[in-house]
């Protein structure tokens, strides 16, 4: 898929673990792993909103479009 | 009423298919034994009847029913029927477990649809073989009776086969929707 999820980059920048993020955002660890590994087919606005809120970033910081992928 | 899962209609159909599979398997095995060991059908009086709408023609203790074309075609029909029962058994076993929209089920349904279409074709050949046998036996009765063996594919069986193939594609689409739904975070 040409949409890349840069969740791991943002998590490293904010020095937050997957467990902690899972608890703060309120989504399961397995769903967060699916998102982190770019295996998700879609993301809800509510999830994106929660992630941006916890990681203090913009949706563009988490999602990237790559033509070649 | 429960349709899928334990103690459901699927569970009941699974048991019916399982019994039908065993009966068909025993019947086919017995048929093979009788064919390859002629001493068996010499001891047991055998009768083969051909049913047509409003008519049943029976042949008793005749060697003709053991002729290769008639017997082989009936035997091939039996094998295809056994395959269909096996595939349905597999499908309803998954339904009983609660697995409905999955890749193995789509593949099984596709194979079942194709097998039903093959069965329609094989059955038409079997009917033709039986027709030849009936014509051969009865054409000497009277000159005024005009008998012909004709090949005709059963449209109902063919229709069911294509219907199963369409349902397999619908199952595939449903499976994709389910996957997309599961992978929406």
PDB file of C-alpha atoms in Angstrom:
ATOM      1  CA  UNK A   1       0.000   0.000   0.000  1.00  0.00           C
ATOM      2  CA  UNK A   2       1.404   3.457  -0.840  1.00  0.00           C
ATOM      3  CA  UNK A   3       0.316   4.863   2.553  1.00  0.00           C
ATOM      4  CA  UNK A   4       3.038   4.409   5.159  1.00  0.00           C
ATOM      5  CA  UNK A   5       2.248   4.652   8.869  1.00  0.00           C
ATOM      6  CA  UNK A   6       5.098   6.404  10.706  1.00  0.00           C
ATOM      7  CA  UNK A   7       3.798   5.506  14.136  1.00  0.00           C
ATOM      8  CA  UNK A   8       7.090   3.925  15.227  1.00  0.00           C
ATOM      9  CA  UNK A   9       8.992   7.133  14.297  1.00  0.00           C
ATOM     10  CA  UNK A  10       6.629   9.304  16.354  1.00  0.00           C
ATOM     11  CA  UNK A  11       6.734   6.818  19.236  1.00  0.00           C
ATOM     12  CA  UNK A  12      10.549   6.981  19.226  1.00  0.00           C
ATOM     13  CA  UNK A  13      10.450  10.799  19.143  1.00  0.00           C
ATOM     14  CA  UNK A  14       8.037  10.929  22.080  1.00  0.00           C
ATOM     15  CA  UNK A  15       9.885   8.073  23.850  1.00  0.00           C
ATOM     16  CA  UNK A  16       6.664   6.158  24.442  1.00  0.00           C
ATOM     17  CA  UNK A  17       6.251   2.380  24.473  1.00  0.00           C
ATOM     18  CA  UNK A  18       3.563   0.421  22.610  1.00  0.00           C
ATOM     19  CA  UNK A  19       1.976  -0.644  25.917  1.00  0.00           C
ATOM     20  CA  UNK A  20       1.811   2.899  27.239  1.00  0.00           C
ATOM     21  CA  UNK A  21       0.398   4.249  23.970  1.00  0.00           C
ATOM     22  CA  UNK A  22      -2.163   1.449  23.903  1.00  0.00           C
ATOM     23  CA  UNK A  23      -3.355   2.369  27.396  1.00  0.00           C
ATOM     24  CA  UNK A  24      -3.455   6.129  26.719  1.00  0.00           C
ATOM     25  CA  UNK A  25      -5.196   5.850  23.322  1.00  0.00           C
ATOM     26  CA  UNK A  26      -7.585   3.123  24.437  1.00  0.00           C
ATOM     27  CA  UNK A  27      -7.029   0.631  21.635  1.00  0.00           C
ATOM     28  CA  UNK A  28      -5.778  -2.922  22.010  1.00  0.00           C
ATOM     29  CA  UNK A  29      -2.101  -3.816  21.709  1.00  0.00           C
ATOM     30  CA  UNK A  30      -2.793  -6.116  18.765  1.00  0.00           C
ATOM     31  CA  UNK A  31      -4.645  -3.371  16.847  1.00  0.00           C
ATOM     32  CA  UNK A  32      -1.829  -0.955  17.549  1.00  0.00           C
ATOM     33  CA  UNK A  33       0.685  -3.514  16.245  1.00  0.00           C
ATOM     34  CA  UNK A  34      -1.376  -3.924  13.041  1.00  0.00           C
ATOM     35  CA  UNK A  35      -1.282  -0.137  12.605  1.00  0.00           C
ATOM     36  CA  UNK A  36       2.439   0.124  13.402  1.00  0.00           C
ATOM     37  CA  UNK A  37       3.336  -2.621  10.916  1.00  0.00           C
ATOM     38  CA  UNK A  38       1.283  -0.941   8.135  1.00  0.00           C
ATOM     39  CA  UNK A  39      -1.046  -3.958   7.905  1.00  0.00           C
ATOM     40  CA  UNK A  40      -4.195  -1.917   8.592  1.00  0.00           C
ATOM     41  CA  UNK A  41      -6.622  -1.367   5.703  1.00  0.00           C
ATOM     42  CA  UNK A  42      -8.197   1.781   7.178  1.00  0.00           C
ATOM     43  CA  UNK A  43      -8.015   4.075  10.181  1.00  0.00           C
ATOM     44  CA  UNK A  44     -10.961   5.762  11.886  1.00  0.00           C
ATOM     45  CA  UNK A  45     -10.866   9.545  12.416  1.00  0.00           C
ATOM     46  CA  UNK A  46     -11.500   8.895  16.126  1.00  0.00           C
ATOM     47  CA  UNK A  47      -8.389   6.659  16.354  1.00  0.00           C
ATOM     48  CA  UNK A  48      -6.301   9.207  14.438  1.00  0.00           C
ATOM     49  CA  UNK A  49      -7.589  11.970  16.701  1.00  0.00           C
ATOM     50  CA  UNK A  50      -6.693   9.986  19.831  1.00  0.00           C
ATOM     51  CA  UNK A  51      -3.222   9.156  18.496  1.00  0.00           C
ATOM     52  CA  UNK A  52      -2.514  12.809  17.536  1.00  0.00           C
ATOM     53  CA  UNK A  53      -3.738  13.914  20.957  1.00  0.00           C
ATOM     54  CA  UNK A  54      -1.505  11.511  22.884  1.00  0.00           C
ATOM     55  CA  UNK A  55       1.553  11.916  20.638  1.00  0.00           C
ATOM     56  CA  UNK A  56       1.013  15.686  20.272  1.00  0.00           C
ATOM     57  CA  UNK A  57       1.383  15.647  16.496  1.00  0.00           C
ATOM     58  CA  UNK A  58      -0.514  16.200  13.237  1.00  0.00           C
ATOM     59  CA  UNK A  59      -2.096  13.391  11.084  1.00  0.00           C
ATOM     60  CA  UNK A  60       0.564  14.155   8.466  1.00  0.00           C
ATOM     61  CA  UNK A  61       3.271  13.216  10.972  1.00  0.00           C
ATOM     62  CA  UNK A  62       1.755   9.740  11.287  1.00  0.00           C
ATOM     63  CA  UNK A  63       0.749   9.066   7.685  1.00  0.00           C
ATOM     64  CA  UNK A  64       2.868   9.409   4.584  1.00  0.00           C
ATOM     65  CA  UNK A  65       2.107   8.853   0.902  1.00  0.00           C
ATOM     66  CA  UNK A  66       4.786   7.075  -1.107  1.00  0.00           C
ATOM     67  CA  UNK A  67       4.180   6.601  -4.839  1.00  0.00           C
ATOM     68  CA  UNK A  68       6.743   3.839  -5.338  1.00  0.00           C
ATOM     69  CA  UNK A  69       5.422   1.488  -2.609  1.00  0.00           C
TER      70      UNK A  69
ATOM     71  CA  UNK B   1     -33.538 -20.611  15.290  1.00  0.00           C
ATOM     72  CA  UNK B   2     -29.770 -21.031  15.115  1.00  0.00           C
ATOM     73  CA  UNK B   3     -28.300 -21.483  11.628  1.00  0.00           C
ATOM     74  CA  UNK B   4     -24.542 -21.617  12.311  1.00  0.00           C
ATOM     75  CA  UNK B   5     -22.569 -23.084  15.223  1.00  0.00           C
ATOM     76  CA  UNK B   6     -23.154 -25.977  17.593  1.00  0.00           C
ATOM     77  CA  UNK B   7     -26.703 -27.375  17.953  1.00  0.00           C
ATOM     78  CA  UNK B   8     -27.814 -25.497  14.827  1.00  0.00           C
ATOM     79  CA  UNK B   9     -29.345 -26.381  11.455  1.00  0.00           C
ATOM     80  CA  UNK B  10     -25.803 -26.553  10.007  1.00  0.00           C
ATOM     81  CA  UNK B  11     -24.897 -29.081  12.692  1.00  0.00           C
ATOM     82  CA  UNK B  12     -27.927 -31.233  11.764  1.00  0.00           C
ATOM     83  CA  UNK B  13     -27.156 -31.006   8.016  1.00  0.00           C
ATOM     84  CA  UNK B  14     -23.541 -31.978   8.782  1.00  0.00           C
ATOM     85  CA  UNK B  15     -24.721 -35.205  10.435  1.00  0.00           C
ATOM     86  CA  UNK B  16     -27.100 -35.990   7.518  1.00  0.00           C
ATOM     87  CA  UNK B  17     -24.273 -35.429   4.988  1.00  0.00           C
ATOM     88  CA  UNK B  18     -21.892 -37.568   7.066  1.00  0.00           C
ATOM     89  CA  UNK B  19     -24.397 -40.484   7.076  1.00  0.00           C
ATOM     90  CA  UNK B  20     -25.080 -40.033   3.316  1.00  0.00           C
ATOM     91  CA  UNK B  21     -21.322 -40.060   2.668  1.00  0.00           C
ATOM     92  CA  UNK B  22     -20.868 -43.348   4.540  1.00  0.00           C
ATOM     93  CA  UNK B  23     -23.880 -44.972   2.768  1.00  0.00           C
ATOM     94  CA  UNK B  24     -22.630 -43.822  -0.681  1.00  0.00           C
ATOM     95  CA  UNK B  25     -19.127 -45.065   0.103  1.00  0.00           C
ATOM     96  CA  UNK B  26     -20.431 -48.495   1.181  1.00  0.00           C
ATOM     97  CA  UNK B  27     -22.645 -48.660  -1.921  1.00  0.00           C
ATOM     98  CA  UNK B  28     -19.770 -47.808  -4.243  1.00  0.00           C
ATOM     99  CA  UNK B  29     -17.428 -50.289  -2.573  1.00  0.00           C
ATOM    100  CA  UNK B  30     -20.082 -53.035  -2.796  1.00  0.00           C
ATOM    101  CA  UNK B  31     -20.612 -52.143  -6.476  1.00  0.00           C
ATOM    102  CA  UNK B  32     -16.900 -52.489  -7.212  1.00  0.00           C
ATOM    103  CA  UNK B  33     -16.744 -55.832  -5.392  1.00  0.00           C
ATOM    104  CA  UNK B  34     -19.737 -57.197  -7.344  1.00  0.00           C
ATOM    105  CA  UNK B  35     -18.198 -56.048 -10.616  1.00  0.00           C
ATOM    106  CA  UNK B  36     -14.769 -57.572 -10.053  1.00  0.00           C
ATOM    107  CA  UNK B  37     -16.009 -60.751  -8.370  1.00  0.00           C
ATOM    108  CA  UNK B  38     -18.770 -62.150 -10.656  1.00  0.00           C
ATOM    109  CA  UNK B  39     -19.297 -65.082  -8.265  1.00  0.00           C
ATOM    110  CA  UNK B  40     -20.955 -62.577  -5.891  1.00  0.00           C
ATOM    111  CA  UNK B  41     -23.725 -61.580  -8.292  1.00  0.00           C
ATOM    112  CA  UNK B  42     -24.306 -65.148  -9.317  1.00  0.00           C
ATOM    113  CA  UNK B  43     -25.295 -65.971  -5.735  1.00  0.00           C
ATOM    114  CA  UNK B  44     -27.325 -62.848  -5.003  1.00  0.00           C
ATOM    115  CA  UNK B  45     -30.322 -62.056  -7.262  1.00  0.00           C
ATOM    116  CA  UNK B  46     -29.704 -58.608  -8.632  1.00  0.00           C
ATOM    117  CA  UNK B  47     -32.081 -56.141 -10.160  1.00  0.00           C
ATOM    118  CA  UNK B  48     -31.394 -52.815 -11.782  1.00  0.00           C
ATOM    119  CA  UNK B  49     -34.268 -50.498 -12.455  1.00  0.00           C
ATOM    120  CA  UNK B  50     -34.280 -47.396 -14.592  1.00  0.00           C
ATOM    121  CA  UNK B  51     -36.797 -44.791 -13.602  1.00  0.00           C
ATOM    122  CA  UNK B  52     -38.356 -42.349 -15.991  1.00  0.00           C
ATOM    123  CA  UNK B  53     -41.274 -39.965 -15.325  1.00  0.00           C
ATOM    124  CA  UNK B  54     -44.277 -42.294 -14.956  1.00  0.00           C
ATOM    125  CA  UNK B  55     -42.280 -45.390 -15.894  1.00  0.00           C
ATOM    126  CA  UNK B  56     -39.901 -47.839 -14.219  1.00  0.00           C
ATOM    127  CA  UNK B  57     -38.088 -50.513 -16.215  1.00  0.00           C
ATOM    128  CA  UNK B  58     -36.433 -53.301 -14.264  1.00  0.00           C
ATOM    129  CA  UNK B  59     -33.855 -55.853 -15.394  1.00  0.00           C
ATOM    130  CA  UNK B  60     -33.438 -58.890 -13.230  1.00  0.00           C
ATOM    131  CA  UNK B  61     -30.324 -61.039 -13.061  1.00  0.00           C
ATOM    132  CA  UNK B  62     -29.147 -59.812 -16.374  1.00  0.00           C
ATOM    133  CA  UNK B  63     -25.513 -59.761 -17.329  1.00  0.00           C
ATOM    134  CA  UNK B  64     -26.113 -56.634 -19.405  1.00  0.00           C
ATOM    135  CA  UNK B  65     -26.161 -54.377 -16.387  1.00  0.00           C
ATOM    136  CA  UNK B  66     -22.589 -55.428 -15.762  1.00  0.00           C
ATOM    137  CA  UNK B  67     -21.472 -54.304 -19.178  1.00  0.00           C
ATOM    138  CA  UNK B  68     -18.520 -51.942 -18.983  1.00  0.00           C
ATOM    139  CA  UNK B  69     -20.117 -48.758 -20.431  1.00  0.00           C
ATOM    140  CA  UNK B  70     -23.227 -48.880 -18.205  1.00  0.00           C
ATOM    141  CA  UNK B  71     -21.422 -49.931 -15.083  1.00  0.00           C
ATOM    142  CA  UNK B  72     -18.447 -47.570 -15.469  1.00  0.00           C
ATOM    143  CA  UNK B  73     -20.662 -44.555 -16.118  1.00  0.00           C
ATOM    144  CA  UNK B  74     -22.777 -45.289 -13.015  1.00  0.00           C
ATOM    145  CA  UNK B  75     -19.579 -45.802 -11.029  1.00  0.00           C
ATOM    146  CA  UNK B  76     -18.114 -42.457 -12.206  1.00  0.00           C
ATOM    147  CA  UNK B  77     -21.397 -40.728 -11.223  1.00  0.00           C
ATOM    148  CA  UNK B  78     -21.042 -42.318  -7.791  1.00  0.00           C
ATOM    149  CA  UNK B  79     -17.481 -41.053  -7.388  1.00  0.00           C
ATOM    150  CA  UNK B  80     -18.507 -37.485  -8.327  1.00  0.00           C
ATOM    151  CA  UNK B  81     -21.429 -37.724  -5.879  1.00  0.00           C
ATOM    152  CA  UNK B  82     -19.034 -38.944  -3.182  1.00  0.00           C
ATOM    153  CA  UNK B  83     -16.732 -35.977  -3.901  1.00  0.00           C
ATOM    154  CA  UNK B  84     -19.687 -33.540  -3.605  1.00  0.00           C
ATOM    155  CA  UNK B  85     -20.722 -35.116  -0.295  1.00  0.00           C
ATOM    156  CA  UNK B  86     -17.131 -34.914   0.963  1.00  0.00           C
ATOM    157  CA  UNK B  87     -16.900 -31.205   0.031  1.00  0.00           C
ATOM    158  CA  UNK B  88     -20.297 -30.427   1.611  1.00  0.00           C
ATOM    159  CA  UNK B  89     -19.242 -32.305   4.726  1.00  0.00           C
ATOM    160  CA  UNK B  90     -16.106 -30.136   4.902  1.00  0.00           C
ATOM    161  CA  UNK B  91     -18.157 -26.960   4.371  1.00  0.00           C
ATOM    162  CA  UNK B  92     -20.786 -27.752   7.004  1.00  0.00           C
ATOM    163  CA  UNK B  93     -18.097 -28.857   9.451  1.00  0.00           C
ATOM    164  CA  UNK B  94     -16.712 -25.301   9.246  1.00  0.00           C
ATOM    165  CA  UNK B  95     -20.230 -23.823   9.551  1.00  0.00           C
ATOM    166  CA  UNK B  96     -20.720 -25.926  12.673  1.00  0.00           C
ATOM    167  CA  UNK B  97     -17.509 -24.469  14.090  1.00  0.00           C
ATOM    168  CA  UNK B  98     -18.844 -20.986  13.351  1.00  0.00           C
ATOM    169  CA  UNK B  99     -16.366 -20.312  10.520  1.00  0.00           C
ATOM    170  CA  UNK B 100     -18.434 -18.948   7.633  1.00  0.00           C
ATOM    171  CA  UNK B 101     -16.604 -16.298   5.620  1.00  0.00           C
ATOM    172  CA  UNK B 102     -13.173 -17.868   5.220  1.00  0.00           C
ATOM    173  CA  UNK B 103     -10.850 -18.668   2.341  1.00  0.00           C
ATOM    174  CA  UNK B 104     -11.124 -22.507   2.685  1.00  0.00           C
ATOM    175  CA  UNK B 105     -14.941 -22.230   2.513  1.00  0.00           C
ATOM    176  CA  UNK B 106     -14.760 -20.168  -0.705  1.00  0.00           C
ATOM    177  CA  UNK B 107     -12.449 -22.783  -2.274  1.00  0.00           C
ATOM    178  CA  UNK B 108     -14.696 -25.648  -1.106  1.00  0.00           C
ATOM    179  CA  UNK B 109     -17.799 -23.934  -2.516  1.00  0.00           C
ATOM    180  CA  UNK B 110     -16.081 -23.337  -5.860  1.00  0.00           C
ATOM    181  CA  UNK B 111     -15.068 -27.004  -6.068  1.00  0.00           C
ATOM    182  CA  UNK B 112     -18.596 -28.089  -5.057  1.00  0.00           C
ATOM    183  CA  UNK B 113     -20.146 -25.917  -7.801  1.00  0.00           C
ATOM    184  CA  UNK B 114     -17.770 -27.331 -10.410  1.00  0.00           C
ATOM    185  CA  UNK B 115     -18.421 -30.901  -9.189  1.00  0.00           C
ATOM    186  CA  UNK B 116     -22.200 -30.398  -9.457  1.00  0.00           C
ATOM    187  CA  UNK B 117     -21.786 -29.169 -13.062  1.00  0.00           C
ATOM    188  CA  UNK B 118     -19.566 -32.207 -13.790  1.00  0.00           C
ATOM    189  CA  UNK B 119     -22.215 -34.450 -12.167  1.00  0.00           C
ATOM    190  CA  UNK B 120     -24.876 -33.013 -14.498  1.00  0.00           C
ATOM    191  CA  UNK B 121     -22.716 -33.897 -17.515  1.00  0.00           C
ATOM    192  CA  UNK B 122     -21.729 -37.357 -16.177  1.00  0.00           C
ATOM    193  CA  UNK B 123     -25.367 -38.146 -15.302  1.00  0.00           C
ATOM    194  CA  UNK B 124     -26.461 -37.295 -18.829  1.00  0.00           C
ATOM    195  CA  UNK B 125     -23.861 -39.763 -20.169  1.00  0.00           C
ATOM    196  CA  UNK B 126     -25.046 -42.410 -17.647  1.00  0.00           C
ATOM    197  CA  UNK B 127     -28.650 -41.855 -18.767  1.00  0.00           C
ATOM    198  CA  UNK B 128     -27.579 -42.249 -22.400  1.00  0.00           C
ATOM    199  CA  UNK B 129     -25.835 -45.559 -21.605  1.00  0.00           C
ATOM    200  CA  UNK B 130     -28.933 -46.787 -19.761  1.00  0.00           C
ATOM    201  CA  UNK B 131     -31.068 -45.587 -22.665  1.00  0.00           C
ATOM    202  CA  UNK B 132     -28.987 -47.653 -25.112  1.00  0.00           C
ATOM    203  CA  UNK B 133     -29.472 -50.707 -22.904  1.00  0.00           C
ATOM    204  CA  UNK B 134     -33.263 -50.191 -22.714  1.00  0.00           C
ATOM    205  CA  UNK B 135     -33.495 -49.625 -26.478  1.00  0.00           C
ATOM    206  CA  UNK B 136     -31.441 -52.761 -27.131  1.00  0.00           C
ATOM    207  CA  UNK B 137     -33.758 -54.809 -24.892  1.00  0.00           C
ATOM    208  CA  UNK B 138     -37.084 -53.415 -26.027  1.00  0.00           C
ATOM    209  CA  UNK B 139     -36.701 -52.598 -29.704  1.00  0.00           C
ATOM    210  CA  UNK B 140     -37.366 -56.206 -30.683  1.00  0.00           C
ATOM    211  CA  UNK B 141     -40.832 -56.159 -29.046  1.00  0.00           C
ATOM    212  CA  UNK B 142     -42.695 -54.413 -31.791  1.00  0.00           C
ATOM    213  CA  UNK B 143     -41.851 -52.690 -35.013  1.00  0.00           C
ATOM    214  CA  UNK B 144     -44.397 -49.983 -34.300  1.00  0.00           C
ATOM    215  CA  UNK B 145     -42.515 -48.845 -31.161  1.00  0.00           C
ATOM    216  CA  UNK B 146     -39.872 -46.282 -31.993  1.00  0.00           C
ATOM    217  CA  UNK B 147     -37.238 -46.082 -29.272  1.00  0.00           C
ATOM    218  CA  UNK B 148     -34.231 -43.754 -29.191  1.00  0.00           C
ATOM    219  CA  UNK B 149     -31.615 -43.085 -26.550  1.00  0.00           C
ATOM    220  CA  UNK B 150     -31.086 -39.333 -26.247  1.00  0.00           C
ATOM    221  CA  UNK B 151     -28.499 -37.245 -24.426  1.00  0.00           C
ATOM    222  CA  UNK B 152     -29.968 -34.519 -22.236  1.00  0.00           C
ATOM    223  CA  UNK B 153     -28.214 -32.545 -19.504  1.00  0.00           C
ATOM    224  CA  UNK B 154     -30.452 -31.952 -16.496  1.00  0.00           C
ATOM    225  CA  UNK B 155     -31.018 -28.168 -16.416  1.00  0.00           C
ATOM    226  CA  UNK B 156     -31.898 -28.177 -12.683  1.00  0.00           C
ATOM    227  CA  UNK B 157     -28.560 -29.765 -11.668  1.00  0.00           C
ATOM    228  CA  UNK B 158     -26.683 -27.421 -13.988  1.00  0.00           C
ATOM    229  CA  UNK B 159     -28.558 -24.441 -12.510  1.00  0.00           C
ATOM    230  CA  UNK B 160     -27.693 -25.532  -8.939  1.00  0.00           C
ATOM    231  CA  UNK B 161     -24.011 -25.888  -9.943  1.00  0.00           C
ATOM    232  CA  UNK B 162     -23.848 -22.348 -11.330  1.00  0.00           C
ATOM    233  CA  UNK B 163     -25.800 -21.044  -8.322  1.00  0.00           C
ATOM    234  CA  UNK B 164     -23.181 -22.535  -5.967  1.00  0.00           C
ATOM    235  CA  UNK B 165     -20.398 -20.939  -8.048  1.00  0.00           C
ATOM    236  CA  UNK B 166     -22.119 -17.526  -7.746  1.00  0.00           C
ATOM    237  CA  UNK B 167     -22.549 -18.009  -3.991  1.00  0.00           C
ATOM    238  CA  UNK B 168     -18.832 -18.852  -3.749  1.00  0.00           C
ATOM    239  CA  UNK B 169     -18.023 -15.472  -5.329  1.00  0.00           C
ATOM    240  CA  UNK B 170     -20.458 -13.736  -2.948  1.00  0.00           C
ATOM    241  CA  UNK B 171     -18.722 -15.498  -0.047  1.00  0.00           C
ATOM    242  CA  UNK B 172     -15.368 -14.254  -1.374  1.00  0.00           C
ATOM    243  CA  UNK B 173     -16.665 -10.666  -1.454  1.00  0.00           C
ATOM    244  CA  UNK B 174     -18.106 -11.026   2.059  1.00  0.00           C
ATOM    245  CA  UNK B 175     -14.760 -12.407   3.230  1.00  0.00           C
ATOM    246  CA  UNK B 176     -12.978  -9.322   1.809  1.00  0.00           C
ATOM    247  CA  UNK B 177     -15.465  -6.981   3.560  1.00  0.00           C
ATOM    248  CA  UNK B 178     -14.963  -8.885   6.810  1.00  0.00           C
ATOM    249  CA  UNK B 179     -11.175  -8.649   6.480  1.00  0.00           C
ATOM    250  CA  UNK B 180     -11.376  -4.922   5.756  1.00  0.00           C
ATOM    251  CA  UNK B 181     -13.641  -4.415   8.744  1.00  0.00           C
ATOM    252  CA  UNK B 182     -11.297  -6.375  10.993  1.00  0.00           C
ATOM    253  CA  UNK B 183      -8.292  -4.375   9.773  1.00  0.00           C
ATOM    254  CA  UNK B 184      -9.927  -0.986  10.336  1.00  0.00           C
ATOM    255  CA  UNK B 185      -8.346   0.445  13.447  1.00  0.00           C
TER     256      UNK B 185
END
